[in-house]
CSV table of C-alpha atoms in Angstrom, one decimal:
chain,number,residue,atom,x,y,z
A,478,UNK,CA,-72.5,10.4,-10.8
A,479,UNK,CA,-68.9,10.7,-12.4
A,480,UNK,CA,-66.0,8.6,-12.5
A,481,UNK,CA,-62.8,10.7,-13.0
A,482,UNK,CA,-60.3,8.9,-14.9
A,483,UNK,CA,-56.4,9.9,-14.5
A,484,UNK,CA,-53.1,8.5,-14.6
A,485,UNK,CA,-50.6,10.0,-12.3
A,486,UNK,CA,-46.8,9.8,-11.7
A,487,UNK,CA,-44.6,11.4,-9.7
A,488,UNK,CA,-47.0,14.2,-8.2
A,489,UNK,CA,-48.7,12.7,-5.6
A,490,UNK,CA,-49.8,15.8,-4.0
A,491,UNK,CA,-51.5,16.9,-7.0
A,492,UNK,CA,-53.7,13.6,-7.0
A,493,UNK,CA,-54.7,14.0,-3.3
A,494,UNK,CA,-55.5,17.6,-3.9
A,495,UNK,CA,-57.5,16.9,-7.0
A,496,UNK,CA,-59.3,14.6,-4.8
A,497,UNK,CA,-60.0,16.9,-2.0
A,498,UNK,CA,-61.6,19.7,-4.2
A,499,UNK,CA,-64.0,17.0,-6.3
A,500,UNK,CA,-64.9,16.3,-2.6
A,501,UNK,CA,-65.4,19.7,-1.6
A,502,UNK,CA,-67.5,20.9,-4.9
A,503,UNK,CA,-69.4,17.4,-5.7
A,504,UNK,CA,-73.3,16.9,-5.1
A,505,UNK,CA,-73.1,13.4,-5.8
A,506,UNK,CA,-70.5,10.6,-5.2
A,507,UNK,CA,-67.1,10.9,-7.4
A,508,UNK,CA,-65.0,7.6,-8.5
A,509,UNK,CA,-61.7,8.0,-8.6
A,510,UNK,CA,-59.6,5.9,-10.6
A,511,UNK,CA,-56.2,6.8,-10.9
A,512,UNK,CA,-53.6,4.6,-12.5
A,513,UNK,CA,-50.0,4.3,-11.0
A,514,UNK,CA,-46.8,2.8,-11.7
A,515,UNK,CA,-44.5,0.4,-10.1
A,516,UNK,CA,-41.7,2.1,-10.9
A,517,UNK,CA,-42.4,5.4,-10.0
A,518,UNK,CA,-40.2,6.8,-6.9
A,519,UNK,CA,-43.1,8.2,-5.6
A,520,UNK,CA,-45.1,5.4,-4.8
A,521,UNK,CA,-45.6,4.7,-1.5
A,522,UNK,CA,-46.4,8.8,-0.8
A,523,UNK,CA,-49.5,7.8,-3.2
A,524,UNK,CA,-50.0,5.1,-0.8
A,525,UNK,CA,-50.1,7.4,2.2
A,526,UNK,CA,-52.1,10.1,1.1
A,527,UNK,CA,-55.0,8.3,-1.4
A,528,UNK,CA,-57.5,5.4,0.0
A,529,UNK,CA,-56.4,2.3,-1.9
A,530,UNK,CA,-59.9,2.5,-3.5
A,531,UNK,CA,-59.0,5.2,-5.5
A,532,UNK,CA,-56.0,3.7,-7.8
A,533,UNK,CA,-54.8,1.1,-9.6
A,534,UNK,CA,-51.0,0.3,-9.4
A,535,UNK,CA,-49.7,-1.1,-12.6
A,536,UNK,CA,-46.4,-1.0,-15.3
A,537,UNK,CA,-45.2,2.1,-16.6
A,538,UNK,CA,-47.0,2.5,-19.8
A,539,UNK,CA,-48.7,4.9,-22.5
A,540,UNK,CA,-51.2,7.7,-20.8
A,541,UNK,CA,-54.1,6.6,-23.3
A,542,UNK,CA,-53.8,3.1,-22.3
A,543,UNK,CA,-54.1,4.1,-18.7
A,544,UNK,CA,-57.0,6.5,-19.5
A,545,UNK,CA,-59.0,3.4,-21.3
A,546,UNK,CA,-58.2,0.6,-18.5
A,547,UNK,CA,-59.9,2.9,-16.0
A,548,UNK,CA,-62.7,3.8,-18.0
A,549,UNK,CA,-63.3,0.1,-18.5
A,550,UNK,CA,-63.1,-0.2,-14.5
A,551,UNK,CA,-65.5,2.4,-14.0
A,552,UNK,CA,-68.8,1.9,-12.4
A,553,UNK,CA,-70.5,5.1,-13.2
A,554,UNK,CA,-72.3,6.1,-16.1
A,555,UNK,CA,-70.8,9.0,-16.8
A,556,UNK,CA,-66.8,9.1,-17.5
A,557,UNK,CA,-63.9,11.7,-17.2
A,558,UNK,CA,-60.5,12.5,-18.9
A,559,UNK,CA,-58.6,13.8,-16.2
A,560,UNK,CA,-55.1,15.5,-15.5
A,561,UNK,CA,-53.5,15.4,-11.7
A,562,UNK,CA,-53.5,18.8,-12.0
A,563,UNK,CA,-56.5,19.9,-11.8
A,564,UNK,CA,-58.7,21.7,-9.2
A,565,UNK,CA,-62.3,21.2,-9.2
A,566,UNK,CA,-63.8,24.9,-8.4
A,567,UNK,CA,-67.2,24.6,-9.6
A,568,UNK,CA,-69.9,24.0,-6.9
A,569,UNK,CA,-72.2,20.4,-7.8
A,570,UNK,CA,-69.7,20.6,-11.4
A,571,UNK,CA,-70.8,16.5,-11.0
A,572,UNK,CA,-74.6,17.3,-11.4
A,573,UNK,CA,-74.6,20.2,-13.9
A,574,UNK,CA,-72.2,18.0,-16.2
A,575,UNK,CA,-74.8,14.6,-16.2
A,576,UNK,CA,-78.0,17.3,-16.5
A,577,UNK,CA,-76.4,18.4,-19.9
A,578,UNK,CA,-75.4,15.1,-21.1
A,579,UNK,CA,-79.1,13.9,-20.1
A,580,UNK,CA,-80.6,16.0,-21.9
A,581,UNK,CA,-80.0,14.0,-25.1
A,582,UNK,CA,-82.0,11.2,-25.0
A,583,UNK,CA,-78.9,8.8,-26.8
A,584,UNK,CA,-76.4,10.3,-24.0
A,585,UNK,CA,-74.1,11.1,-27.2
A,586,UNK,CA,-72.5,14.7,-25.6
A,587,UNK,CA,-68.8,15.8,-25.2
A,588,UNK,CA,-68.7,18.1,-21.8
A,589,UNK,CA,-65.9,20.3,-22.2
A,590,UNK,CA,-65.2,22.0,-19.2
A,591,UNK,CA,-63.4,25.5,-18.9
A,592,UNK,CA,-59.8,24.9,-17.9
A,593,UNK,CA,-59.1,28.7,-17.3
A,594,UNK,CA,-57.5,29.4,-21.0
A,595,UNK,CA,-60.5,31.1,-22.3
A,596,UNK,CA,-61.3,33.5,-19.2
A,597,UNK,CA,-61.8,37.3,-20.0
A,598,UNK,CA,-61.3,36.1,-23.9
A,599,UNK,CA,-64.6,37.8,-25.7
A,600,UNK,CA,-64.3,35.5,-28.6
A,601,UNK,CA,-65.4,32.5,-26.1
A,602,UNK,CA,-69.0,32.4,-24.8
A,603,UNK,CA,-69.6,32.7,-20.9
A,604,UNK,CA,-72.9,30.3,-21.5
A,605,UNK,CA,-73.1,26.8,-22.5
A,606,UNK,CA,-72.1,26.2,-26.2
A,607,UNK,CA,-72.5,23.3,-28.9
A,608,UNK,CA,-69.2,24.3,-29.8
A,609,UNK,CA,-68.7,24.9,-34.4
A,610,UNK,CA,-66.4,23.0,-36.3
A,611,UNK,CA,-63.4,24.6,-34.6
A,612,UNK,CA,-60.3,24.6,-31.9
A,613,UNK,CA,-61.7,24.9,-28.2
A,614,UNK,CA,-58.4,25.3,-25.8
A,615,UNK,CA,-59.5,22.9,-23.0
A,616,UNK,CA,-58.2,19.5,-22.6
A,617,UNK,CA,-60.4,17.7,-20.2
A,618,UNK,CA,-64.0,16.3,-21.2
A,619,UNK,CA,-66.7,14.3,-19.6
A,620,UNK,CA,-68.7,11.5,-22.3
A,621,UNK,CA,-71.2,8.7,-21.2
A,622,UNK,CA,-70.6,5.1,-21.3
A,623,UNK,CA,-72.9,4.9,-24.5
A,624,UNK,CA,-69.8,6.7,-26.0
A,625,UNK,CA,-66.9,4.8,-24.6
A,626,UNK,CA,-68.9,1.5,-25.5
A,627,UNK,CA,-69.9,2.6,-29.4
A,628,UNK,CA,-66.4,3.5,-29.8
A,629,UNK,CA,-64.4,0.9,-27.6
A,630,UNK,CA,-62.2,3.6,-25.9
A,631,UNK,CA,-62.5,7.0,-24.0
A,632,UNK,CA,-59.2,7.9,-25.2
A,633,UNK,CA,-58.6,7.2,-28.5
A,634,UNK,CA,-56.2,4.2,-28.5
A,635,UNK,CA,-54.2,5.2,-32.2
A,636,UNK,CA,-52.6,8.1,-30.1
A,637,UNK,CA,-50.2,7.7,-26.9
A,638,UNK,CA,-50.5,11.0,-25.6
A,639,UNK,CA,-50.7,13.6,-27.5
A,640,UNK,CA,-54.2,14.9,-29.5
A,641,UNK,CA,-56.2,13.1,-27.3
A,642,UNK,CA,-58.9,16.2,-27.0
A,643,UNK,CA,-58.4,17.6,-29.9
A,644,UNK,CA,-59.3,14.1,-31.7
A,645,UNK,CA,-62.3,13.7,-29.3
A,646,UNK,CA,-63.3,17.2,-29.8
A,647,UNK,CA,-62.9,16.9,-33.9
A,648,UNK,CA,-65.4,13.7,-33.2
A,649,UNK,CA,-68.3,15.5,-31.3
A,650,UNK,CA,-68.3,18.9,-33.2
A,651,UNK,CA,-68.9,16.7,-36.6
A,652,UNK,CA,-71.7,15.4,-34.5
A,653,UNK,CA,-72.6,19.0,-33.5
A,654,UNK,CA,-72.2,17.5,-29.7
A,655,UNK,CA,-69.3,19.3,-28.1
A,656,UNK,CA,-70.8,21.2,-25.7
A,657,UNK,CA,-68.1,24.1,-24.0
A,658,UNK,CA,-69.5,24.2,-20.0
A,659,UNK,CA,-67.7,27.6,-19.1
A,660,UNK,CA,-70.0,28.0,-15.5
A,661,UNK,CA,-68.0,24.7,-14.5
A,662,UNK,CA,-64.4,25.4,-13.9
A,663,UNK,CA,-61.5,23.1,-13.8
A,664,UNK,CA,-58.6,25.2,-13.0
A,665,UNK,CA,-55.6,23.7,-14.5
A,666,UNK,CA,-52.0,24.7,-15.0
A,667,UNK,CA,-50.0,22.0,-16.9
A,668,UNK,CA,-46.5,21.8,-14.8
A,669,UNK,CA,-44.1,21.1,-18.1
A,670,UNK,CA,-40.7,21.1,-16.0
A,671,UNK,CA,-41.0,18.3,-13.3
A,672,UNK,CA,-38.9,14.7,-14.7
A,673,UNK,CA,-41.9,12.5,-14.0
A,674,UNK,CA,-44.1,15.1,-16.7
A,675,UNK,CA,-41.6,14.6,-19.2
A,676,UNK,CA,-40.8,10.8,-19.0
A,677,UNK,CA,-44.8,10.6,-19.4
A,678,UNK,CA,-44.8,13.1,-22.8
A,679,UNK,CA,-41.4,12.1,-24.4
A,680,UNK,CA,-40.4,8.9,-23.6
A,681,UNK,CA,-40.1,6.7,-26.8
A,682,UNK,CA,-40.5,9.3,-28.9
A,683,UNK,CA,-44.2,10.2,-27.8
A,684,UNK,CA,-44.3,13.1,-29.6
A,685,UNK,CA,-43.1,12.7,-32.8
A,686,UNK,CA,-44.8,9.4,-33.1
A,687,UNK,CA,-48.7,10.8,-32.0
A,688,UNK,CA,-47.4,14.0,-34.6
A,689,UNK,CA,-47.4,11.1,-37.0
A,690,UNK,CA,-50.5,9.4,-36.3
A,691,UNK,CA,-52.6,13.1,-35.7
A,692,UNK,CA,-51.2,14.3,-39.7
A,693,UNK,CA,-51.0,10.1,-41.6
A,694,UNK,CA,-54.2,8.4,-40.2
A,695,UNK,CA,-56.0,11.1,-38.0
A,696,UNK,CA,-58.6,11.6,-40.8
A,697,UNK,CA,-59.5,7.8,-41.7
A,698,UNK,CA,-60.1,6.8,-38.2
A,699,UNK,CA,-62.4,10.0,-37.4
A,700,UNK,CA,-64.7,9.1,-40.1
A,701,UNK,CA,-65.0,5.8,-38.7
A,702,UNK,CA,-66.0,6.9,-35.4
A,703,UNK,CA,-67.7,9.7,-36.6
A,704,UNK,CA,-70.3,7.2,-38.3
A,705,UNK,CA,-70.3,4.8,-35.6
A,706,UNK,CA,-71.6,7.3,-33.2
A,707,UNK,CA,-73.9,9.1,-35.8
A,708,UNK,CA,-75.4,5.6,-36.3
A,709,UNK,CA,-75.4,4.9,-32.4
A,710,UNK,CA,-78.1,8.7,-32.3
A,711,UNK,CA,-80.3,7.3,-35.3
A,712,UNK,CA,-80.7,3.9,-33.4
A,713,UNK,CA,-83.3,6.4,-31.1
């Protein structure tokens, strides 16, 4: 049903457990496609606890590139932005994500699931939501290949690391197709203190230089994709 998309370094653990609880909750059969590096010192405790069917070892390099090489190797129809640190709680969360994004003929849906921020806050929805033109705290998403293909990327390739949802999410709600899943939960607690985290986030300036990108260009490339994909719906 899904492929689940995620570079990982450095937290092995995290990948095999992000694994075990797709595994526990899925109704269908899960892809998992996570990207590691050569250099990372935890390597070979990758190689012990994930089937070598479930990553891709390659050179240390930009989380959006990693995001898009494993989208491209994906042989599912559905696609996933994923963090190693998520756990999967949500009973058959595979099927009730594809039902939604099937029930658009064009397959043109952002599936945000709820990441935890947004529990017990009154101002968010406990139902399914095409989300208004506004912030939505949750950083992992779910698109169909119809997407990725229309726009050439499932992370948008302008930015390193940073912005990635918030771009995606600015894309879909001008399209009035972000959809906010709250009944599927992906519990996830970004670990901001551990070396191989902040190598990933501020190595060559990371930052600064997606801060750049998100205030200079952000605006000129979103109308692009914004029209690609509204002209992508029409095309049905």
């Amino acid at each position: 049903m899904i492929s689940l998309c995620c570079p990982s370094r450095g937290r092995p653990e995290l990948a095999k457990r992000l694994i075990d609880t797709a595994l526990k909750t899925q109704k269908g059969n899960t892809e998992f496609l996570f990207y590691l590096n050569y250099d990372d010192k935890t390597l070979e405790q990758y190689k012990d606890l994930l089937d070598q069917k479930h990553y891709v070892v390659g050179r240390n390099q930009s989380t959006c590139y990693s995001w898009n090489l494993m989208c491209d190797k994906a042989t599912n129809d559905v696609v996933m932005l994923m963090g190693d640190d998520v756990q999967i709680k949500t009973k058959h969360w595979d099927k009730i994500i594809t039902d939604e994004i099937n029930k658009f003929k064009d397959k043109i849906l952002m599936v945000v699931p709820s990441d935890g921020r947004t529990k017990g806050n009154k101002d968010f929805s406990s139902k399914a939501t095409l989300w208004p033109d506004e912030p939505l705290p949750a950083a992992h998403f779910a698109v169909h290949k119809n997407w990725t293909n229309t726009l050439g990327y499932l992370a948008p390739a302008f930015f390193w690391h940073w912005h990635v949802d918030s771009y995606t999410q600015k894309v879909a709600r001008k399209l009035n197709r972000c959809l906010y899943l709250p009944e599927v939960e992906f519990k996830a607690k970004k670990i901001l203190d551990d070396n191989a985290g902040k190598q990933i986030r501020e190595n060559l300036n990371i930052r600064e230089r997606d801060n750049f990108v998100w205030t200079k260009v952000r605006d000129r490339h979103l109308k692009s994709d914004v029209d690609a994909l509204r002209s992508f719906i029409k095309s049905f």
